[in-house]
PDB file of C-alpha atoms in Angstrom:
ATOM      1  CA  MET A   1     -39.030-183.903  87.456  1.00  0.00           C
ATOM      2  CA  LEU A   2     -37.427-183.149  84.123  1.00  0.00           C
ATOM      3  CA  GLN A   3     -39.566-180.051  83.694  1.00  0.00           C
ATOM      4  CA  GLY A   4     -38.496-178.858  87.106  1.00  0.00           C
ATOM      5  CA  LEU A   5     -34.838-179.284  86.202  1.00  0.00           C
ATOM      6  CA  LEU A   6     -35.454-177.490  82.926  1.00  0.00           C
ATOM      7  CA  GLY A   7     -36.987-174.557  84.797  1.00  0.00           C
ATOM      8  CA  ILE A   8     -33.996-174.328  87.151  1.00  0.00           C
ATOM      9  CA  PHE A   9     -31.607-174.631  84.203  1.00  0.00           C
ATOM     10  CA  SER A  10     -33.336-171.757  82.393  1.00  0.00           C
ATOM     11  CA  GLY A  11     -33.031-169.691  85.533  1.00  0.00           C
ATOM     12  CA  LEU A  12     -29.319-170.458  85.739  1.00  0.00           C
ATOM     13  CA  ILE A  13     -28.976-168.845  82.309  1.00  0.00           C
ATOM     14  CA  THR A  14     -30.227-165.473  83.576  1.00  0.00           C
ATOM     15  CA  PRO A  15     -27.250-164.397  85.772  1.00  0.00           C
ATOM     16  CA  VAL A  16     -24.836-165.565  83.086  1.00  0.00           C
ATOM     17  CA  GLN A  17     -26.701-163.581  80.463  1.00  0.00           C
ATOM     18  CA  THR A  18     -26.726-160.557  82.789  1.00  0.00           C
ATOM     19  CA  ALA A  19     -22.956-160.783  83.243  1.00  0.00           C
ATOM     20  CA  VAL A  20     -22.439-161.128  79.495  1.00  0.00           C
ATOM     21  CA  ASN A  21     -24.723-158.205  78.658  1.00  0.00           C
ATOM     22  CA  THR A  22     -23.111-156.077  81.376  1.00  0.00           C
ATOM     23  CA  ARG A  23     -19.749-156.617  79.761  1.00  0.00           C
ATOM     24  CA  LEU A  24     -21.218-155.734  76.366  1.00  0.00           C
ATOM     25  CA  GLY A  25     -22.862-152.671  77.877  1.00  0.00           C
ATOM     26  CA  ARG A  26     -19.522-151.395  79.157  1.00  0.00           C
ATOM     27  CA  SER A  27     -18.099-151.538  75.662  1.00  0.00           C
ATOM     28  CA  ILE A  28     -21.125-149.962  74.017  1.00  0.00           C
ATOM     29  CA  GLY A  29     -21.718-147.429  76.759  1.00  0.00           C
ATOM     30  CA  SER A  30     -25.403-148.186  77.299  1.00  0.00           C
ATOM     31  CA  PRO A  31     -27.265-151.114  78.853  1.00  0.00           C
ATOM     32  CA  LEU A  32     -30.241-150.497  76.585  1.00  0.00           C
ATOM     33  CA  ARG A  33     -28.182-150.644  73.399  1.00  0.00           C
ATOM     34  CA  ALA A  34     -26.449-153.756  74.736  1.00  0.00           C
ATOM     35  CA  SER A  35     -29.874-155.322  75.176  1.00  0.00           C
ATOM     36  CA  LEU A  36     -30.789-154.244  71.647  1.00  0.00           C
ATOM     37  CA  VAL A  37     -27.719-156.068  70.314  1.00  0.00           C
ATOM     38  CA  SER A  38     -28.606-159.087  72.465  1.00  0.00           C
ATOM     39  CA  PHE A  39     -32.169-159.090  71.066  1.00  0.00           C
ATOM     40  CA  SER A  40     -30.811-158.875  67.536  1.00  0.00           C
ATOM     41  CA  VAL A  41     -28.483-161.831  68.075  1.00  0.00           C
ATOM     42  CA  GLY A  42     -31.317-163.808  69.658  1.00  0.00           C
ATOM     43  CA  LEU A  43     -33.643-162.990  66.771  1.00  0.00           C
ATOM     44  CA  ILE A  44     -31.133-164.237  64.220  1.00  0.00           C
ATOM     45  CA  ALA A  45     -30.600-167.402  66.219  1.00  0.00           C
ATOM     46  CA  MET A  46     -34.331-168.078  66.578  1.00  0.00           C
ATOM     47  CA  LEU A  47     -35.014-167.370  62.897  1.00  0.00           C
ATOM     48  CA  THR A  48     -32.232-169.800  61.872  1.00  0.00           C
ATOM     49  CA  LEU A  49     -33.539-172.467  64.251  1.00  0.00           C
ATOM     50  CA  THR A  50     -37.098-172.004  63.065  1.00  0.00           C
ATOM     51  CA  LEU A  51     -36.124-172.307  59.403  1.00  0.00           C
ATOM     52  CA  LEU A  52     -34.157-175.476  60.142  1.00  0.00           C
ATOM     53  CA  LEU A  53     -36.743-177.211  62.314  1.00  0.00           C
ATOM     54  CA  GLY A  54     -39.997-176.065  60.732  1.00  0.00           C
ATOM     55  CA  PRO A  55     -42.661-177.317  60.470  1.00  0.00           C
ATOM     56  CA  TYR A  56     -43.998-175.284  57.586  1.00  0.00           C
ATOM     57  CA  PRO A  57     -45.827-173.017  57.159  1.00  0.00           C
ATOM     58  CA  LEU A  58     -44.015-171.024  59.802  1.00  0.00           C
ATOM     59  CA  ILE A  59     -47.260-169.403  60.896  1.00  0.00           C
ATOM     60  CA  PRO A  60     -49.905-172.143  60.946  1.00  0.00           C
ATOM     61  CA  ALA A  61     -53.585-171.484  60.375  1.00  0.00           C
ATOM     62  CA  THR A  62     -54.253-172.184  64.067  1.00  0.00           C
ATOM     63  CA  ALA A  63     -52.438-168.958  64.897  1.00  0.00           C
ATOM     64  CA  ALA A  64     -55.453-166.974  63.643  1.00  0.00           C
ATOM     65  CA  ASN A  65     -57.607-168.617  66.296  1.00  0.00           C
ATOM     66  CA  GLY A  66     -55.441-167.353  69.151  1.00  0.00           C
ATOM     67  CA  PRO A  67     -56.171-164.105  71.018  1.00  0.00           C
ATOM     68  CA  TRP A  68     -54.553-160.935  69.686  1.00  0.00           C
ATOM     69  CA  TRP A  69     -52.858-160.184  72.996  1.00  0.00           C
ATOM     70  CA  MET A  70     -50.625-163.262  72.860  1.00  0.00           C
ATOM     71  CA  TRP A  71     -48.428-161.451  70.329  1.00  0.00           C
ATOM     72  CA  PHE A  72     -47.442-158.877  72.920  1.00  0.00           C
ATOM     73  CA  ALA A  73     -45.224-161.235  74.967  1.00  0.00           C
ATOM     74  CA  GLY A  74     -42.159-159.397  73.676  1.00  0.00           C
ATOM     75  CA  VAL A  75     -43.528-156.036  74.739  1.00  0.00           C
ATOM     76  CA  PHE A  76     -43.893-157.206  78.350  1.00  0.00           C
ATOM     77  CA  GLY A  77     -40.386-158.627  78.226  1.00  0.00           C
ATOM     78  CA  VAL A  78     -38.935-155.288  77.076  1.00  0.00           C
ATOM     79  CA  THR A  79     -41.000-153.452  79.695  1.00  0.00           C
ATOM     80  CA  PHE A  80     -39.452-155.649  82.390  1.00  0.00           C
ATOM     81  CA  LEU A  81     -35.952-155.121  80.954  1.00  0.00           C
ATOM     82  CA  THR A  82     -36.347-151.366  80.628  1.00  0.00           C
ATOM     83  CA  GLY A  83     -37.917-151.146  84.061  1.00  0.00           C
ATOM     84  CA  ASN A  84     -34.867-152.692  85.706  1.00  0.00           C
ATOM     85  CA  VAL A  85     -32.622-150.161  83.964  1.00  0.00           C
ATOM     86  CA  LEU A  86     -34.780-147.330  85.286  1.00  0.00           C
ATOM     87  CA  LEU A  87     -35.074-148.741  88.820  1.00  0.00           C
ATOM     88  CA  LEU A  88     -31.393-149.191  89.536  1.00  0.00           C
ATOM     89  CA  PRO A  89     -30.492-145.489  89.981  1.00  0.00           C
ATOM     90  CA  LYS A  90     -33.703-144.843  91.917  1.00  0.00           C
ATOM     91  CA  LEU A  91     -33.789-147.762  94.337  1.00  0.00           C
ATOM     92  CA  GLY A  92     -30.278-149.269  94.321  1.00  0.00           C
ATOM     93  CA  SER A  93     -29.304-152.796  93.341  1.00  0.00           C
ATOM     94  CA  LEU A  94     -30.947-154.574  96.297  1.00  0.00           C
ATOM     95  CA  LYS A  95     -34.488-153.252  95.886  1.00  0.00           C
ATOM     96  CA  THR A  96     -34.140-153.486  92.094  1.00  0.00           C
ATOM     97  CA  VAL A  97     -33.970-157.266  92.603  1.00  0.00           C
ATOM     98  CA  ILE A  98     -36.412-157.634  95.470  1.00  0.00           C
ATOM     99  CA  MET A  99     -39.353-155.607  94.111  1.00  0.00           C
ATOM    100  CA  PRO A 100     -39.552-157.331  90.700  1.00  0.00           C
ATOM    101  CA  VAL A 101     -39.169-160.746  92.293  1.00  0.00           C
ATOM    102  CA  THR A 102     -42.153-159.963  94.530  1.00  0.00           C
ATOM    103  CA  GLY A 103     -44.159-158.915  91.522  1.00  0.00           C
ATOM    104  CA  GLN A 104     -43.249-162.029  89.579  1.00  0.00           C
ATOM    105  CA  ILE A 105     -44.316-164.408  92.347  1.00  0.00           C
ATOM    106  CA  VAL A 106     -47.581-162.554  93.119  1.00  0.00           C
ATOM    107  CA  MET A 107     -48.612-162.293  89.496  1.00  0.00           C
ATOM    108  CA  GLY A 108     -47.655-165.913  88.785  1.00  0.00           C
ATOM    109  CA  LEU A 109     -49.904-166.987  91.651  1.00  0.00           C
ATOM    110  CA  LEU A 110     -52.767-164.816  90.421  1.00  0.00           C
ATOM    111  CA  VAL A 111     -52.489-166.010  86.794  1.00  0.00           C
ATOM    112  CA  ASP A 112     -52.696-169.635  87.935  1.00  0.00           C
ATOM    113  CA  ALA A 113     -55.454-168.997  90.462  1.00  0.00           C
ATOM    114  CA  PHE A 114     -57.825-167.191  88.092  1.00  0.00           C
ATOM    115  CA  GLY A 115     -56.839-168.771  84.784  1.00  0.00           C
ATOM    116  CA  TRP A 116     -55.802-165.453  83.250  1.00  0.00           C
ATOM    117  CA  PHE A 117     -54.433-165.322  79.705  1.00  0.00           C
ATOM    118  CA  GLY A 118     -56.040-168.570  78.713  1.00  0.00           C
ATOM    119  CA  THR A 119     -54.234-170.677  81.331  1.00  0.00           C
ATOM    120  CA  THR A 120     -55.838-173.547  83.244  1.00  0.00           C
ATOM    121  CA  ALA A 121     -57.090-172.227  86.564  1.00  0.00           C
ATOM    122  CA  GLN A 122     -55.515-173.750  89.686  1.00  0.00           C
ATOM    123  CA  PRO A 123     -57.652-172.744  92.646  1.00  0.00           C
ATOM    124  CA  ILE A 124     -55.864-170.994  95.507  1.00  0.00           C
ATOM    125  CA  SER A 125     -55.423-173.132  98.582  1.00  0.00           C
ATOM    126  CA  PRO A 126     -53.772-172.339 101.927  1.00  0.00           C
ATOM    127  CA  LEU A 127     -50.945-174.675 100.971  1.00  0.00           C
ATOM    128  CA  ARG A 128     -50.300-172.864  97.693  1.00  0.00           C
ATOM    129  CA  ILE A 129     -50.350-169.479  99.400  1.00  0.00           C
ATOM    130  CA  ALA A 130     -47.988-170.736 102.073  1.00  0.00           C
ATOM    131  CA  GLY A 131     -45.704-172.189  99.431  1.00  0.00           C
ATOM    132  CA  ALA A 132     -45.596-168.905  97.519  1.00  0.00           C
ATOM    133  CA  ALA A 133     -44.968-166.900 100.728  1.00  0.00           C
ATOM    134  CA  ILE A 134     -42.172-169.257 101.881  1.00  0.00           C
ATOM    135  CA  THR A 135     -40.610-169.120  98.447  1.00  0.00           C
ATOM    136  CA  LEU A 136     -40.627-165.341  98.522  1.00  0.00           C
ATOM    137  CA  VAL A 137     -39.027-165.310 101.982  1.00  0.00           C
ATOM    138  CA  GLY A 138     -36.394-167.699 100.728  1.00  0.00           C
ATOM    139  CA  PHE A 139     -35.554-165.501  97.781  1.00  0.00           C
ATOM    140  CA  LEU A 140     -35.393-162.417  99.973  1.00  0.00           C
ATOM    141  CA  LEU A 141     -32.965-164.194 102.308  1.00  0.00           C
ATOM    142  CA  ALA A 142     -30.849-165.372  99.389  1.00  0.00           C
ATOM    143  CA  VAL A 143     -30.703-161.894  97.854  1.00  0.00           C
ATOM    144  CA  ALA A 144     -30.754-159.572 100.832  1.00  0.00           C
ATOM    145  CA  GLY A 145     -29.544-161.858 103.615  1.00  0.00           C
ATOM    146  CA  PRO A 146     -26.144-160.181 104.191  1.00  0.00           C
ATOM    147  CA  ASN A 147     -27.799-156.747 104.253  1.00  0.00           C
ATOM    148  CA  LEU A 148     -30.324-157.620 106.955  1.00  0.00           C
ATOM    149  CA  ARG A 149     -29.261-155.922 110.181  1.00  0.00           C
ATOM    150  CA  LEU A 150     -31.216-155.425 113.316  1.00  0.00           C
ATOM    151  CA  ARG A 151     -30.217-151.941 114.418  1.00  0.00           C
ATOM    152  CA  PRO A 152     -31.105-150.652 117.864  1.00  0.00           C
ATOM    153  CA  ALA A 153     -33.497-147.769 117.965  1.00  0.00           C
ATOM    154  CA  ILE A 154     -30.811-145.506 119.444  1.00  0.00           C
ATOM    155  CA  ASP A 155     -28.933-145.613 116.123  1.00  0.00           C
ATOM    156  CA  ARG A 156     -31.844-144.121 114.297  1.00  0.00           C
ATOM    157  CA  PRO A 157     -32.600-140.429 114.096  1.00  0.00           C
ATOM    158  CA  ALA A 158     -35.757-138.981 115.565  1.00  0.00           C
ATOM    159  CA  GLY A 159     -38.810-139.982 113.611  1.00  0.00           C
ATOM    160  CA  GLY A 160     -37.788-143.634 113.244  1.00  0.00           C
ATOM    161  CA  SER A 161     -36.295-143.278 109.783  1.00  0.00           C
ATOM    162  CA  GLU A 162     -32.770-144.321 109.033  1.00  0.00           C
ATOM    163  CA  ASN A 163     -32.363-141.305 106.806  1.00  0.00           C
ATOM    164  CA  SER A 164     -32.936-137.745 107.900  1.00  0.00           C
ATOM    165  CA  GLY A 165     -35.672-135.655 106.276  1.00  0.00           C
ATOM    166  CA  ASP A 166     -38.097-137.060 103.761  1.00  0.00           C
ATOM    167  CA  SER A 167     -35.563-138.727 101.508  1.00  0.00           C
ATOM    168  CA  GLU A 168     -34.048-142.168 101.281  1.00  0.00           C
ATOM    169  CA  LYS A 169     -30.659-143.119  99.988  1.00  0.00           C
ATOM    170  CA  SER A 170     -30.099-145.662  97.255  1.00  0.00           C
ATOM    171  CA  GLU A 171     -26.728-147.109  96.425  1.00  0.00           C
ATOM    172  CA  THR A 172     -25.753-147.624  92.808  1.00  0.00           C
ATOM    173  CA  ASP A 173     -22.236-148.045  91.509  1.00  0.00           C
ATOM    174  CA  GLY A 174     -20.843-146.722  94.768  1.00  0.00           C
ATOM    175  CA  LYS A 175     -22.677-143.377  94.540  1.00  0.00           C
ATOM    176  CA  ALA A 176     -25.321-142.262  96.903  1.00  0.00           C
ATOM    177  CA  VAL A 177     -28.545-141.152  95.250  1.00  0.00           C
ATOM    178  CA  HIS A 178     -31.052-139.269  97.348  1.00  0.00           C
ATOM    179  CA  VAL A 179     -34.638-140.054  96.438  1.00  0.00           C
ATOM    180  CA  PRO A 180     -37.616-138.439  98.213  1.00  0.00           C
ATOM    181  CA  GLY A 181     -39.487-140.899 100.442  1.00  0.00           C
ATOM    182  CA  SER A 182     -42.759-140.618  98.486  1.00  0.00           C
ATOM    183  CA  ALA A 183     -40.884-141.168  95.223  1.00  0.00           C
ATOM    184  CA  THR A 184     -39.186-144.264  96.675  1.00  0.00           C
ATOM    185  CA  VAL A 185     -42.598-145.732  97.444  1.00  0.00           C
ATOM    186  CA  LEU A 186     -43.762-145.042  93.924  1.00  0.00           C
ATOM    187  CA  TRP A 187     -40.616-146.536  92.389  1.00  0.00           C
ATOM    188  CA  SER A 188     -40.968-149.587  94.661  1.00  0.00           C
ATOM    189  CA  CYS A 189     -44.535-150.070  93.428  1.00  0.00           C
ATOM    190  CA  ALA A 190     -43.225-149.653  89.860  1.00  0.00           C
ATOM    191  CA  GLY A 191     -40.656-152.365  90.601  1.00  0.00           C
ATOM    192  CA  ILE A 192     -43.422-154.766  91.632  1.00  0.00           C
ATOM    193  CA  ALA A 193     -45.352-153.857  88.475  1.00  0.00           C
ATOM    194  CA  PHE A 194     -42.302-154.486  86.287  1.00  0.00           C
ATOM    195  CA  GLY A 195     -41.908-157.882  87.896  1.00  0.00           C
ATOM    196  CA  MET A 196     -45.566-158.630  87.134  1.00  0.00           C
ATOM    197  CA  CYS A 197     -44.811-157.851  83.514  1.00  0.00           C
ATOM    198  CA  SER A 198     -42.234-160.629  83.493  1.00  0.00           C
ATOM    199  CA  ALA A 199     -44.788-163.119  84.771  1.00  0.00           C
ATOM    200  CA  VAL A 200     -47.311-161.920  82.185  1.00  0.00           C
ATOM    201  CA  GLN A 201     -44.721-162.472  79.471  1.00  0.00           C
ATOM    202  CA  THR A 202     -44.269-166.046  80.668  1.00  0.00           C
ATOM    203  CA  ALA A 203     -48.011-166.679  80.476  1.00  0.00           C
ATOM    204  CA  LEU A 204     -48.291-165.167  77.012  1.00  0.00           C
ATOM    205  CA  LEU A 205     -45.334-167.189  75.751  1.00  0.00           C
ATOM    206  CA  GLY A 206     -47.138-170.345  76.803  1.00  0.00           C
ATOM    207  CA  LYS A 207     -50.298-169.308  74.951  1.00  0.00           C
ATOM    208  CA  LEU A 208     -48.311-168.266  71.924  1.00  0.00           C
ATOM    209  CA  GLY A 209     -46.429-171.536  71.863  1.00  0.00           C
ATOM    210  CA  VAL A 210     -49.680-173.502  71.853  1.00  0.00           C
ATOM    211  CA  ALA A 211     -51.182-171.341  69.074  1.00  0.00           C
ATOM    212  CA  LEU A 212     -48.088-171.625  66.864  1.00  0.00           C
ATOM    213  CA  GLY A 213     -47.528-175.292  67.715  1.00  0.00           C
ATOM    214  CA  SER A 214     -43.927-174.717  68.790  1.00  0.00           C
ATOM    215  CA  PRO A 215     -42.092-172.939  71.635  1.00  0.00           C
ATOM    216  CA  VAL A 216     -39.356-172.106  69.088  1.00  0.00           C
ATOM    217  CA  LYS A 217     -41.825-170.199  66.893  1.00  0.00           C
ATOM    218  CA  ALA A 218     -43.263-168.519  69.977  1.00  0.00           C
ATOM    219  CA  SER A 219     -39.793-167.352  70.933  1.00  0.00           C
ATOM    220  CA  LEU A 220     -39.168-166.029  67.425  1.00  0.00           C
ATOM    221  CA  ALA A 221     -42.397-164.023  67.472  1.00  0.00           C
ATOM    222  CA  SER A 222     -41.534-162.685  70.893  1.00  0.00           C
ATOM    223  CA  PHE A 223     -38.098-161.588  69.748  1.00  0.00           C
ATOM    224  CA  VAL A 224     -39.483-159.816  66.691  1.00  0.00           C
ATOM    225  CA  VAL A 225     -41.974-157.803  68.723  1.00  0.00           C
ATOM    226  CA  GLY A 226     -39.433-157.235  71.511  1.00  0.00           C
ATOM    227  CA  LEU A 227     -36.754-156.018  69.154  1.00  0.00           C
ATOM    228  CA  ILE A 228     -39.091-153.464  67.561  1.00  0.00           C
ATOM    229  CA  SER A 229     -40.234-152.268  70.983  1.00  0.00           C
ATOM    230  CA  LEU A 230     -36.697-152.006  72.331  1.00  0.00           C
ATOM    231  CA  ALA A 231     -35.537-150.128  69.230  1.00  0.00           C
ATOM    232  CA  ILE A 232     -38.216-147.537  69.925  1.00  0.00           C
ATOM    233  CA  VAL A 233     -37.140-147.261  73.569  1.00  0.00           C
ATOM    234  CA  VAL A 234     -33.502-146.799  72.579  1.00  0.00           C
ATOM    235  CA  ALA A 235     -34.489-144.111  70.050  1.00  0.00           C
ATOM    236  CA  PHE A 236     -36.170-142.064  72.776  1.00  0.00           C
ATOM    237  CA  VAL A 237     -33.731-142.736  75.670  1.00  0.00           C
ATOM    238  CA  ASP A 238     -30.288-142.994  74.043  1.00  0.00           C
ATOM    239  CA  ARG A 239     -31.141-141.229  70.790  1.00  0.00           C
ATOM    240  CA  THR A 240     -28.400-143.172  69.043  1.00  0.00           C
ATOM    241  CA  TYR A 241     -27.686-146.745  67.930  1.00  0.00           C
ATOM    242  CA  SER A 242     -23.920-146.411  68.210  1.00  0.00           C
ATOM    243  CA  LEU A 243     -22.005-149.516  69.285  1.00  0.00           C
ATOM    244  CA  GLY A 244     -19.320-147.463  70.981  1.00  0.00           C
ATOM    245  CA  ASP A 245     -16.097-149.444  71.481  1.00  0.00           C
ATOM    246  CA  ALA A 246     -17.736-152.834  71.106  1.00  0.00           C
ATOM    247  CA  LEU A 247     -16.192-153.560  67.693  1.00  0.00           C
ATOM    248  CA  LYS A 248     -12.650-152.645  68.776  1.00  0.00           C
ATOM    249  CA  LYS A 249     -10.034-155.339  69.309  1.00  0.00           C
ATOM    250  CA  GLY A 250      -9.417-156.648  72.795  1.00  0.00           C
ATOM    251  CA  ASN A 251     -13.039-157.287  73.727  1.00  0.00           C
ATOM    252  CA  PRO A 252     -13.916-160.889  74.720  1.00  0.00           C
ATOM    253  CA  TRP A 253     -15.815-162.867  72.099  1.00  0.00           C
ATOM    254  CA  TRP A 254     -18.312-164.142  74.614  1.00  0.00           C
ATOM    255  CA  MET A 255     -19.849-160.733  75.245  1.00  0.00           C
ATOM    256  CA  TRP A 256     -21.824-161.248  71.994  1.00  0.00           C
ATOM    257  CA  VAL A 257     -23.589-164.496  73.072  1.00  0.00           C
ATOM    258  CA  GLY A 258     -26.126-162.895  75.421  1.00  0.00           C
ATOM    259  CA  GLY A 259     -28.767-163.158  72.727  1.00  0.00           C
ATOM    260  CA  LEU A 260     -28.245-166.909  72.396  1.00  0.00           C
ATOM    261  CA  LEU A 261     -28.705-167.294  76.159  1.00  0.00           C
ATOM    262  CA  GLY A 262     -31.772-165.105  76.090  1.00  0.00           C
ATOM    263  CA  ALA A 263     -33.276-167.136  73.218  1.00  0.00           C
ATOM    264  CA  THR A 264     -32.760-170.346  75.206  1.00  0.00           C
ATOM    265  CA  LEU A 265     -34.436-168.807  78.259  1.00  0.00           C
ATOM    266  CA  VAL A 266     -37.454-167.606  76.257  1.00  0.00           C
ATOM    267  CA  MET A 267     -37.887-171.034  74.590  1.00  0.00           C
ATOM    268  CA  CYS A 268     -37.800-172.779  77.962  1.00  0.00           C
ATOM    269  CA  ASN A 269     -40.346-170.369  79.392  1.00  0.00           C
ATOM    270  CA  ALA A 270     -42.650-170.877  76.397  1.00  0.00           C
ATOM    271  CA  TYR A 271     -42.531-174.644  76.828  1.00  0.00           C
ATOM    272  CA  LEU A 272     -42.806-174.725  80.628  1.00  0.00           C
ATOM    273  CA  SER A 273     -45.606-172.197  80.943  1.00  0.00           C
ATOM    274  CA  ALA A 274     -47.808-174.289  78.726  1.00  0.00           C
ATOM    275  CA  HIS A 275     -47.056-177.512  80.650  1.00  0.00           C
ATOM    276  CA  ILE A 276     -46.670-176.633  84.343  1.00  0.00           C
ATOM    277  CA  GLY A 277     -48.325-173.227  84.600  1.00  0.00           C
ATOM    278  CA  THR A 278     -47.104-169.668  84.920  1.00  0.00           C
ATOM    279  CA  GLY A 279     -46.651-169.615  88.692  1.00  0.00           C
ATOM    280  CA  MET A 280     -44.504-172.733  88.917  1.00  0.00           C
ATOM    281  CA  THR A 281     -42.455-171.661  85.891  1.00  0.00           C
ATOM    282  CA  VAL A 282     -41.734-168.286  87.462  1.00  0.00           C
ATOM    283  CA  MET A 283     -40.677-169.867  90.793  1.00  0.00           C
ATOM    284  CA  LEU A 284     -38.370-172.480  89.213  1.00  0.00           C
ATOM    285  CA  VAL A 285     -36.752-169.899  86.953  1.00  0.00           C
ATOM    286  CA  LEU A 286     -36.217-167.597  89.927  1.00  0.00           C
ATOM    287  CA  LEU A 287     -34.704-170.436  91.912  1.00  0.00           C
ATOM    288  CA  GLY A 288     -32.202-171.075  89.153  1.00  0.00           C
ATOM    289  CA  GLN A 289     -31.646-167.369  88.759  1.00  0.00           C
ATOM    290  CA  VAL A 290     -30.832-166.777  92.417  1.00  0.00           C
ATOM    291  CA  GLY A 291     -28.716-169.918  92.722  1.00  0.00           C
ATOM    292  CA  GLY A 292     -26.841-169.055  89.544  1.00  0.00           C
ATOM    293  CA  GLY A 293     -26.319-165.515  90.753  1.00  0.00           C
ATOM    294  CA  LEU A 294     -24.732-166.780  93.976  1.00  0.00           C
ATOM    295  CA  LEU A 295     -22.385-168.999  91.931  1.00  0.00           C
ATOM    296  CA  VAL A 296     -21.380-166.069  89.699  1.00  0.00           C
ATOM    297  CA  ASP A 297     -20.656-163.947  92.772  1.00  0.00           C
ATOM    298  CA  ARG A 298     -18.877-166.721  94.645  1.00  0.00           C
ATOM    299  CA  PHE A 299     -16.461-167.619  91.877  1.00  0.00           C
ATOM    300  CA  GLY A 300     -16.276-164.286  90.048  1.00  0.00           C
ATOM    301  CA  LEU A 301     -17.374-165.728  86.724  1.00  0.00           C
ATOM    302  CA  LEU A 302     -17.327-163.838  83.406  1.00  0.00           C
ATOM    303  CA  GLY A 303     -15.417-160.882  84.761  1.00  0.00           C
ATOM    304  CA  VAL A 304     -17.811-160.237  87.610  1.00  0.00           C
ATOM    305  CA  PRO A 305     -15.962-159.186  90.837  1.00  0.00           C
ATOM    306  CA  ARG A 306     -15.833-162.056  93.301  1.00  0.00           C
ATOM    307  CA  LYS A 307     -18.072-161.547  96.308  1.00  0.00           C
ATOM    308  CA  PRO A 308     -18.365-163.678  99.461  1.00  0.00           C
ATOM    309  CA  VAL A 309     -21.641-165.574  99.814  1.00  0.00           C
ATOM    310  CA  ALA A 310     -23.038-165.670 103.329  1.00  0.00           C
ATOM    311  CA  GLY A 311     -24.463-168.798 104.899  1.00  0.00           C
ATOM    312  CA  ILE A 312     -27.900-167.183 105.230  1.00  0.00           C
ATOM    313  CA  GLN A 313     -28.011-166.899 101.443  1.00  0.00           C
ATOM    314  CA  TYR A 314     -27.633-170.667 101.092  1.00  0.00           C
ATOM    315  CA  VAL A 315     -30.322-171.072 103.717  1.00  0.00           C
ATOM    316  CA  GLY A 316     -32.555-168.806 101.635  1.00  0.00           C
ATOM    317  CA  VAL A 317     -32.159-171.065  98.596  1.00  0.00           C
ATOM    318  CA  LEU A 318     -33.139-174.094 100.688  1.00  0.00           C
ATOM    319  CA  VAL A 319     -36.170-172.240 102.083  1.00  0.00           C
ATOM    320  CA  ALA A 320     -37.196-171.321  98.535  1.00  0.00           C
ATOM    321  CA  ILE A 321     -36.986-174.979  97.488  1.00  0.00           C
ATOM    322  CA  VAL A 322     -39.272-175.945 100.399  1.00  0.00           C
ATOM    323  CA  GLY A 323     -41.758-173.290  99.300  1.00  0.00           C
ATOM    324  CA  ILE A 324     -41.732-174.478  95.707  1.00  0.00           C
ATOM    325  CA  VAL A 325     -42.380-178.074  96.838  1.00  0.00           C
ATOM    326  CA  LEU A 326     -45.347-176.877  98.906  1.00  0.00           C
ATOM    327  CA  LYS A 327     -46.635-174.843  95.966  1.00  0.00           C
ATOM    328  CA  ALA A 328     -46.535-177.943  93.760  1.00  0.00           C
ATOM    329  CA  MET A 329     -48.513-180.068  96.227  1.00  0.00           C
TER     330      MET A 329
END
């Protein structure tokens, strides 16, 4: 019960962190550089916490017995983060959420079913599959519910596509971006793959936490590797590490705390993955993430424009809860 609440709590952190980093990104002028700052703050926080809590040595001898790939948790986290930045202008905000969520749930189920990455195998059963499917449907309703419209065939142009020609239209920041149909399929598949990276990161964090004897140390290691990886990405994409207007007066102080929130999320994932499995951790975190996102939209928290929340979105959250309960049975 407490572990379930911890998973939901860690998920609630995500939309808050997103809003904070978005505000920081506006001041810096780049979401990637904002994430780099966030990683830096998180690394400092985790290093401080590790030095205070111990135990020493910081890297125990048991770490040498762990598999080499467990140290790449941070790389998968940065891949997921960078992927979302790349997806948004290609697919629009809606698919940028839906595709990774699908990948996270599917990979979480596979990791648990086959015992990948050193996890304890949990054989697939019809009930588990049904639970995962119902959870996914619930999340889709919660995220995309207001956008679901049943349009009569007469409204569609010849050929059955809502968009003429071989292109689809993605909406991002109010601007229409035309993406060829084949490219949209490829980017959608990439979105699922990026979501899978997030689930893999969760599994690796659990393994790393066991090897290091502490989820705090696992989080620190993940942040070190992640920061290095993200710095390389920024060097190639932005070609500058400028902070833009972030240091000017008038900016809210809270835009700098995204790293602290991220560190808390990573620690929770490292602990939960080792105790309740990757699949359940992913689902609980997503539940908190979606629920928290609806709250941020509903009340316009942290400078986010207030948006109405439709009843079908609340229904989606309830459906997701039912799916998670079935998955746990």
